[in-house]
Coordinates of N, CA and C in Angstrom, one line a residue:
A1 N 198.2 162.8 72.0 CA 198.6 161.1 72.7 C 197.9 160.3 72.1
E2 N 198.5 159.1 71.7 CA 197.8 158.2 71.4 C 196.7 157.6 72.1
P3 N 195.7 156.9 71.3 CA 194.8 156.2 72.0 C 195.1 155.1 72.7
V4 N 194.8 155.3 73.6 CA 194.7 153.5 74.4 C 193.6 152.2 74.5
I5 N 194.7 151.5 74.1 CA 193.9 150.5 73.5 C 193.2 149.4 74.8
C6 N 192.0 149.2 74.7 CA 191.6 148.6 76.0 C 191.1 147.1 75.7
F7 N 191.8 146.0 76.0 CA 191.9 145.2 75.9 C 190.4 144.3 76.6
G8 N 190.6 144.9 77.9 CA 189.3 144.4 78.6 C 187.5 144.7 78.3
G9 N 187.5 145.6 77.1 CA 186.3 145.9 76.2 C 185.8 144.7 75.7
A10 N 186.7 144.1 75.1 CA 186.1 143.3 74.0 C 185.7 141.7 75.0
S11 N 186.5 141.8 76.0 CA 186.5 140.4 76.9 C 185.0 140.9 77.2
Q12 N 184.6 142.0 77.7 CA 183.5 142.7 78.2 C 182.1 142.4 77.2
D13 N 182.4 142.5 75.9 CA 181.3 142.3 75.0 C 181.4 140.9 74.4
N14 N 182.3 140.0 75.1 CA 181.9 138.6 74.4 C 181.0 138.0 75.6
R15 N 181.2 138.5 77.0 CA 180.5 137.9 77.9 C 179.2 138.5 78.1
E16 N 178.7 139.7 77.2 CA 177.4 139.6 76.9 C 177.1 138.7 75.8
L17 N 178.2 138.8 74.5 CA 177.4 138.0 73.6 C 177.4 136.4 73.9
A18 N 177.9 136.1 75.1 CA 177.7 134.7 75.6 C 176.4 135.1 76.2
E19 N 176.3 135.7 76.9 CA 175.0 136.3 77.8 C 173.6 135.8 76.8
V20 N 173.5 137.1 75.7 CA 172.5 136.9 74.9 C 172.4 135.7 74.2
Q21 N 173.5 135.0 73.9 CA 173.4 133.7 73.1 C 172.8 132.5 74.0
A22 N 173.2 132.9 75.7 CA 172.2 131.6 76.4 C 171.3 131.9 76.8
K23 N 170.8 133.5 76.7 CA 169.2 133.6 76.3 C 168.5 132.8 75.4
M24 N 169.1 133.5 74.4 CA 168.5 133.0 73.2 C 168.4 131.3 72.8
R25 N 169.6 130.7 73.8 CA 169.1 129.1 73.9 C 168.0 129.1 74.3
Q26 N 168.3 129.8 75.2 CA 167.1 129.2 76.4 C 165.6 129.4 76.4
V27 N 165.5 131.2 75.8 CA 164.1 131.0 74.9 C 163.7 130.2 74.0
G28 N 164.7 129.4 73.0 CA 164.3 128.3 72.0 C 163.8 127.2 72.8
A29 N 164.7 127.2 73.7 CA 164.1 126.0 74.9 C 162.6 126.0 75.2
D30 N 162.4 127.2 75.7 CA 160.9 127.7 76.3 C 160.0 127.3 75.2
V31 N 160.4 128.0 74.4 CA 159.8 127.7 72.9 C 159.1 126.6 72.7
R32 N 160.2 125.6 72.1 CA 159.8 123.9 72.1 C 159.4 123.6 72.9
E33 N 159.6 123.8 74.3 CA 158.6 123.2 75.5 C 157.2 123.5 75.1
L34 N 157.4 125.0 75.3 CA 155.7 125.4 74.9 C 154.9 125.2 74.0
A35 N 155.6 124.6 72.8 CA 154.6 124.1 71.6 C 154.3 122.7 71.8
S36 N 155.3 122.0 72.6 CA 155.2 120.9 72.9 C 153.9 120.4 73.8
E37 N 154.0 121.4 75.0 CA 152.4 121.2 75.9 C 151.8 121.8 75.1
K38 N 151.7 123.1 74.3 CA 150.5 123.1 73.6 C 150.1 121.9 72.7
N39 N 150.9 121.3 71.9 CA 150.1 120.2 71.1 C 149.9 119.0 71.6
A40 N 150.2 118.6 73.4 CA 149.9 118.2 74.3 C 148.4 118.2 74.9
Q41 N 148.2 119.6 75.1 CA 146.8 120.2 75.4 C 145.7 120.0 74.4
I42 N 146.2 120.3 73.0 CA 145.3 120.0 71.7 C 144.9 118.5 71.3
D43 N 145.8 117.9 71.6 CA 145.6 116.6 71.7 C 144.4 115.8 73.0
Q44 N 145.1 116.3 73.8 CA 143.7 116.3 74.6 C 142.7 116.7 74.5
L45 N 142.6 117.8 73.9 CA 141.3 118.8 73.6 C 140.6 117.9 72.5
K46 N 141.1 117.2 71.8 CA 140.9 116.4 70.4 C 140.0 115.4 71.1
R47 N 140.4 114.5 71.7 CA 140.1 113.2 72.9 C 138.7 113.6 73.6
L48 N 138.6 114.7 74.0 CA 137.7 115.0 74.8 C 136.6 115.5 74.2
E49 N 137.0 116.6 72.4 CA 135.9 116.5 71.9 C 135.2 115.0 71.1
K50 N 136.1 114.1 71.2 CA 135.7 112.9 70.5 C 134.7 112.2 71.2
Q51 N 135.2 112.1 72.8 CA 134.6 111.5 74.0 C 133.1 112.2 73.8
Y52 N 132.9 113.7 73.5 CA 132.0 114.3 73.8 C 131.1 114.1 72.8
G53 N 131.3 113.8 71.5 CA 130.6 113.4 70.7 C 129.9 112.0 70.7
E54 N 131.0 111.3 70.9 CA 130.1 109.8 71.7 C 129.4 109.9 72.1
Q55 N 129.4 110.9 73.5 CA 128.5 110.6 74.6 C 127.0 111.4 73.9
V56 N 127.2 112.7 73.7 CA 126.0 112.7 73.1 C 125.1 111.8 71.9
N57 N 126.0 111.0 71.3 CA 125.4 110.1 70.2 C 124.6 108.9 71.3
A58 N 125.3 108.7 72.4 CA 124.6 107.5 73.2 C 123.5 108.3 74.1
L59 N 123.7 109.6 74.2 CA 122.6 109.8 75.3 C 121.4 110.5 73.8
N60 N 121.3 110.5 72.9 CA 120.5 110.5 72.0 C 119.7 109.4 71.6
A61 N 120.6 108.3 71.5 CA 120.2 106.7 71.3 C 119.5 106.5 72.0
I62 N 119.5 106.7 73.8 CA 118.8 106.3 74.9 C 117.8 106.9 75.2
K63 N 117.7 108.4 74.2 CA 116.2 109.3 73.9 C 115.5 108.4 73.4
S64 N 115.9 108.3 72.4 CA 114.6 107.2 71.3 C 114.9 106.0 71.8
E65 N 115.1 105.3 72.7 CA 114.7 104.1 72.7 C 113.6 104.5 74.1
I66 N 113.8 105.3 75.2 CA 113.1 105.9 75.8 C 111.8 106.2 75.5
K67 N 111.7 107.1 74.3 CA 110.3 107.1 73.9 C 109.7 106.2 72.9
R68 N 110.7 105.1 72.6 CA 109.9 103.9 71.8 C 109.2 103.3 72.6
Q69 N 109.8 102.9 74.5 CA 109.3 102.0 75.4 C 108.5 102.9 75.9
E70 N 108.2 103.9 75.8 CA 107.0 104.8 76.6 C 105.7 104.8 75.3
Q71 N 105.7 104.5 74.5 CA 105.1 104.4 73.2 C 104.2 103.0 73.5
V72 N 105.4 102.0 73.5 CA 104.7 100.5 73.6 C 104.2 100.1 75.3
L73 N 104.3 101.2 75.8 CA 103.8 101.2 77.4 C 102.5 102.0 77.2
Q74 N 102.0 102.8 76.2 CA 101.2 103.6 76.5 C 100.1 102.5 75.5
D75 N 100.6 101.6 74.7 CA 100.1 100.9 73.7 C 99.2 100.0 75.0
V76 N 100.3 99.1 75.5 CA 99.6 98.4 76.3 C 98.6 98.8 77.8
R77 N 98.9 99.9 77.8 CA 98.0 100.3 78.5 C 96.4 100.6 78.1
G78 N 96.6 101.0 76.8 CA 95.6 101.3 76.1 C 95.0 99.7 75.8
K79 N 95.2 98.9 75.8 CA 95.0 97.3 75.2 C 94.4 96.5 76.4
I80 N 94.8 97.1 77.9 CA 94.6 96.9 79.2 C 93.1 97.3 79.3
T81 N 93.1 98.7 78.9 CA 91.8 99.6 79.3 C 90.7 98.8 78.3
A82 N 91.1 98.8 77.2 CA 90.0 97.7 76.2 C 89.5 97.0 76.5
T83 N 90.9 95.8 77.4 CA 90.7 94.4 77.5 C 89.8 94.6 78.9
Q84 N 89.8 95.5 79.9 CA 88.5 95.8 81.1 C 87.6 96.3 80.4
Q85 N 87.5 96.9 79.3 CA 85.9 97.5 79.2 C 85.5 96.5 78.4
D86 N 86.2 95.8 77.7 CA 85.4 94.4 77.0 C 84.5 93.2 78.1
I87 N 85.5 92.8 79.0 CA 85.4 92.0 80.2 C 83.8 92.8 80.8
Q88 N 84.0 94.3 80.9 CA 82.7 94.3 81.6 C 81.5 94.5 81.0
T89 N 81.9 94.5 79.4 CA 80.5 94.3 78.5 C 79.9 93.3 78.6
Q90 N 81.4 92.0 78.7 CA 80.7 90.7 78.6 C 80.0 90.1 79.4
R91 N 80.6 90.7 80.9 CA 79.8 90.4 82.2 C 78.5 91.1 82.5
Q92 N 78.1 92.2 81.6 CA 76.9 92.7 81.4 C 76.2 91.9 80.7
G93 N 76.8 91.3 79.8 CA 75.7 90.7 79.0 C 75.3 89.3 79.5
L94 N 76.4 88.8 80.1 CA 76.5 87.2 80.9 C 75.1 87.7 81.9
E95 N 75.3 88.6 82.6 CA 74.2 88.9 83.6 C 72.4 89.1 82.6
G96 N 72.5 90.3 81.5 CA 71.6 89.6 80.9 C 70.9 88.6 80.5
L97 N 71.8 87.3 79.9 CA 71.3 86.5 79.4 C 71.0 85.3 80.9
I98 N 71.8 85.6 82.1 CA 71.2 84.9 83.3 C 69.5 85.6 83.8
K99 N 69.3 86.5 83.7 CA 68.2 86.9 83.8 C 67.0 86.7 82.9
S100 N 67.3 86.2 81.7 CA 66.9 85.7 80.5 C 66.0 84.5 80.9
A101 N 67.0 83.3 81.0 CA 67.1 82.3 81.6 C 66.1 81.9 82.6
Y102 N 66.1 83.0 83.9 CA 65.5 82.8 85.0 C 63.9 82.9 84.6
V103 N 63.8 84.1 83.7 CA 62.7 84.0 83.4 C 62.0 83.2 82.6
I104 N 62.7 82.3 81.7 CA 62.0 81.5 81.0 C 61.5 80.1 81.7
G105 N 62.2 80.2 82.9 CA 62.0 79.3 83.6 C 62.8 78.7 84.3
N106 N 62.7 77.1 84.3 CA 64.2 76.0 84.8 C 65.2 76.2 83.8
Q107 N 66.4 75.8 84.7 CA 67.9 76.0 84.1 C 68.2 75.3 83.1
N108 N 67.2 73.8 82.8 CA 67.5 73.1 82.1 C 66.4 72.8 80.7
G109 N 65.7 73.5 80.9 CA 64.6 74.3 79.7 C 63.1 72.9 80.0
L110 N 63.1 72.0 81.0 CA 62.4 71.0 80.9 C 61.1 71.9 81.1
N111 N 60.9 72.7 82.5 CA 59.9 73.4 82.6 C 59.2 74.0 81.6
V112 N 59.8 74.5 81.0 CA 59.5 75.1 79.9 C 58.5 74.6 78.6
L113 N 59.1 73.1 78.5 CA 58.1 71.9 78.0 C 57.2 71.9 78.5
L114 N 57.3 71.3 79.7 CA 55.8 70.8 80.6 C 54.9 71.7 80.7
N115 N 55.1 73.2 81.1 CA 54.2 74.1 81.3 C 53.6 74.8 80.4
Q116 N 54.5 74.9 78.9 CA 53.4 74.7 77.7 C 52.2 73.8 77.0
R117 N 50.9 74.9 76.8 CA 50.3 73.9 76.4 C 50.3 74.0 74.6
D118 N 51.3 74.7 74.3 CA 51.4 74.9 73.0 C 52.8 74.5 72.3
P119 N 52.6 73.0 71.6 CA 53.9 72.6 71.1 C 54.7 73.6 70.3
A120 N 53.9 74.3 69.6 CA 55.2 75.1 68.9 C 55.7 76.2 69.6
L121 N 54.9 76.6 70.6 CA 55.5 77.8 71.7 C 56.7 77.1 72.4
S122 N 56.3 76.0 73.1 CA 57.3 74.9 73.9 C 58.6 75.0 73.0
G123 N 58.5 74.6 71.5 CA 59.6 74.7 70.7 C 60.4 75.6 70.3
R124 N 59.7 77.0 70.6 CA 60.2 78.1 70.1 C 60.9 78.3 71.4
M125 N 60.3 78.3 72.8 CA 60.9 78.4 74.0 C 62.3 77.7 74.2
L126 N 62.2 76.4 73.9 CA 63.5 75.4 73.7 C 64.2 76.0 73.2
V127 N 64.2 76.1 72.2 CA 65.4 76.7 71.0 C 65.9 78.2 72.0
Y128 N 65.1 78.8 72.4 CA 65.5 80.4 72.6 C 66.2 79.8 73.7
Y129 N 66.4 79.0 74.8 CA 66.6 78.6 76.0 C 68.0 78.1 75.7
D130 N 68.3 77.5 74.2 CA 69.2 76.6 73.9 C 70.0 77.7 73.7
Y131 N 69.5 78.6 72.7 CA 70.6 80.0 72.5 C 71.1 80.7 73.6
I132 N 70.2 80.8 74.3 CA 70.8 81.5 75.8 C 71.8 80.8 76.3
G133 N 71.9 79.4 76.3 CA 72.5 78.5 77.7 C 74.3 78.9 76.3
K134 N 74.0 79.0 75.2 CA 75.4 78.3 74.0 C 75.8 80.1 73.8
A135 N 74.7 81.1 74.8 CA 75.3 82.4 74.3 C 76.0 82.8 75.7
R136 N 75.4 82.0 76.8 CA 75.8 82.3 78.2 C 77.2 81.5 78.2
L137 N 77.7 80.4 77.9 CA 78.5 79.4 77.7 C 79.9 80.5 76.6
Q138 N 79.6 81.0 75.6 CA 79.9 81.8 74.9 C 81.2 83.1 75.8
K139 N 79.7 84.0 76.4 CA 80.3 84.8 77.4 C 81.2 84.7 77.9
M140 N 81.4 83.4 78.5 CA 81.8 83.1 79.7 C 83.4 82.3 79.3
Q141 N 83.4 82.1 78.1 CA 84.9 81.7 77.4 C 85.5 83.0 77.0
S142 N 84.6 84.0 76.3 CA 85.2 85.3 76.2 C 86.1 85.7 77.3
I143 N 85.0 85.9 78.2 CA 85.4 86.6 79.3 C 87.0 86.0 80.2
G144 N 86.9 84.7 80.1 CA 87.5 84.1 80.4 C 89.2 84.1 79.6
D145 N 88.9 84.2 78.1 CA 90.2 84.8 77.5 C 90.6 86.2 77.3
D146 N 89.1 86.9 78.6 CA 89.9 88.5 78.2 C 90.4 88.4 79.3
L147 N 90.2 87.9 80.3 CA 91.2 87.8 81.8 C 92.4 87.3 81.4
R148 N 92.6 85.9 81.0 CA 93.9 85.8 80.6 C 94.9 86.7 79.3
S149 N 94.3 87.5 78.8 CA 95.0 88.6 77.9 C 95.1 89.4 78.8
L150 N 94.5 89.6 79.8 CA 94.6 90.7 80.7 C 95.8 90.6 81.8
R151 N 95.9 89.4 81.9 CA 97.0 89.1 82.8 C 98.4 89.2 82.2
Q152 N 98.4 88.7 81.0 CA 99.2 89.1 79.7 C 99.8 90.3 80.1
L153 N 99.0 91.4 79.7 CA 99.0 92.6 79.3 C 99.3 93.4 80.8
E154 N 99.0 92.7 81.8 CA 100.0 93.4 82.8 C 101.2 93.3 83.0
A155 N 101.2 91.9 82.9 CA 102.6 91.3 82.9 C 103.4 91.9 82.1
Q156 N 102.9 92.3 80.8 CA 103.9 92.8 79.8 C 104.2 94.2 80.1
K157 N 102.7 95.1 81.1 CA 103.1 96.8 81.0 C 104.3 96.4 82.4
D158 N 104.0 95.7 83.6 CA 105.4 95.2 84.5 C 106.7 95.6 83.8
T159 N 106.9 94.7 82.8 CA 108.5 94.4 81.8 C 108.5 95.9 81.5
E160 N 107.6 96.1 80.5 CA 107.9 97.5 79.7 C 108.2 98.4 81.1
A161 N 107.5 98.8 82.1 CA 107.6 99.9 83.1 C 109.3 99.8 83.9
Q162 N 109.7 98.1 83.7 CA 110.7 98.1 84.4 C 112.3 98.7 83.5
L163 N 111.5 98.3 82.3 CA 112.6 98.5 81.2 C 113.1 100.1 81.0
L164 N 111.5 100.8 81.2 CA 111.6 102.2 80.8 C 112.4 102.5 82.0
Q165 N 112.6 102.1 83.5 CA 112.9 102.8 84.2 C 114.5 102.5 84.2
V166 N 115.0 102.0 83.7 CA 116.3 101.2 83.4 C 117.1 102.3 82.6
S167 N 116.2 102.3 81.9 CA 116.4 103.5 80.6 C 116.6 104.7 81.1
L168 N 115.7 105.3 82.2 CA 116.0 106.5 82.3 C 116.9 106.9 83.2
E169 N 117.3 105.4 83.9 CA 118.4 106.1 85.1 C 119.5 106.2 84.1
K170 N 119.8 104.9 82.7 CA 120.8 104.9 81.8 C 121.0 106.6 81.4
K171 N 119.8 107.1 81.4 CA 119.7 108.3 80.4 C 120.4 108.9 81.5
Q172 N 120.2 109.1 82.7 CA 120.9 110.4 83.6 C 122.1 110.1 83.9
Q173 N 122.5 108.8 83.9 CA 124.1 108.6 83.9 C 124.8 108.9 82.8
E174 N 124.0 108.9 81.6 CA 125.1 109.5 80.2 C 124.9 111.2 80.5
A175 N 123.8 111.8 80.9 CA 124.2 112.9 81.0 C 124.6 113.4 81.9
D176 N 125.0 113.1 83.2 CA 125.8 113.1 84.2 C 127.4 113.0 83.7
A177 N 127.6 111.6 82.8 CA 128.8 112.0 82.5 C 129.3 113.0 81.0
L178 N 128.1 113.2 80.0 CA 128.0 114.5 79.1 C 128.1 115.9 80.0
L179 N 128.1 115.8 81.3 CA 128.3 116.7 81.8 C 129.7 117.4 82.5
A180 N 130.1 116.1 82.7 CA 131.0 116.0 83.4 C 132.4 116.5 82.4
L181 N 132.4 115.5 80.8 CA 133.1 115.9 80.0 C 132.9 117.4 79.4
K182 N 131.6 118.2 79.5 CA 131.9 119.0 79.5 C 132.0 120.1 80.1
E183 N 132.5 119.9 81.4 CA 133.2 120.7 82.3 C 134.9 120.9 82.2
Q184 N 135.1 119.5 81.5 CA 136.4 119.0 81.6 C 137.2 119.8 80.3
R185 N 135.9 119.8 79.5 CA 136.6 120.6 78.1 C 136.8 122.0 78.3
Q186 N 135.7 122.8 79.1 CA 135.7 124.0 79.4 C 137.2 124.7 80.1
Q187 N 137.3 123.5 81.1 CA 138.4 123.6 81.9 C 139.6 123.7 81.2
L188 N 139.6 122.5 80.2 CA 141.1 122.4 79.5 C 141.1 124.1 78.2
L189 N 140.3 124.2 77.9 CA 139.9 125.6 77.2 C 140.2 126.5 77.8
A190 N 140.0 126.9 79.0 CA 140.6 127.7 79.4 C 141.9 127.8 80.2
R191 N 142.0 126.7 80.7 CA 143.8 126.4 80.4 C 144.7 126.5 79.5
I192 N 144.1 126.3 78.1 CA 145.0 126.7 76.9 C 144.9 128.0 76.5
N193 N 143.9 128.7 76.9 CA 143.7 129.9 76.7 C 144.7 130.8 77.6
N194 N 144.5 130.6 78.8 CA 145.1 131.1 79.6 C 146.7 130.8 79.9
D195 N 147.2 129.8 79.2 CA 148.8 129.4 79.3 C 149.3 130.2 78.1
F196 N 148.4 130.2 77.1 CA 149.3 130.7 75.9 C 149.2 132.4 75.6
A197 N 147.8 132.8 76.5 CA 147.8 134.4 76.5 C 149.3 135.2 76.9
L198 N 149.1 133.9 78.0 CA 150.3 134.9 79.5 C 151.7 134.7 78.7
K199 N 151.9 133.4 77.6 CA 153.5 133.3 77.0 C 153.2 133.8 75.7

């Protein structure tokens, strides 16, 4: 018996070939879409990496500024303490001069001259009293200068403290922003790894 040629088999092969070709086209489209998505995610990751680096630099700059401001504030506080001590010393010196003037007698030195029988002694006492008077005036002027310096230093301290507070708040904001970027970066990396691991 002669073999029977079945034309239906060729039609079946053609359908299967068409299906394979369609699947190949779909796979090609999927690969192109996947590559495009991967490139977009990598670009986004690069942008995040750049932002992260800029944020780290900004945070480091603020930390350096805070360190400088803390040093300035510490220096001002040291000057305030030194000025307060100087005022105290000047006041003690002034009290000593006032006691010395009281011991001599009259504030204008007239009684010293009238009550002394020895003219040389009277002259020395008057010179001494004159010295006390000038020293008192100098002490009072020094105290006045120190008090003015103290007021300026206190104002400077307040200003520096306020600047430091602003910088500390800014540092916290930058740190929060950095943390948000870090979390966003980690999420994106996890998504990229997950997406491409499955595909």
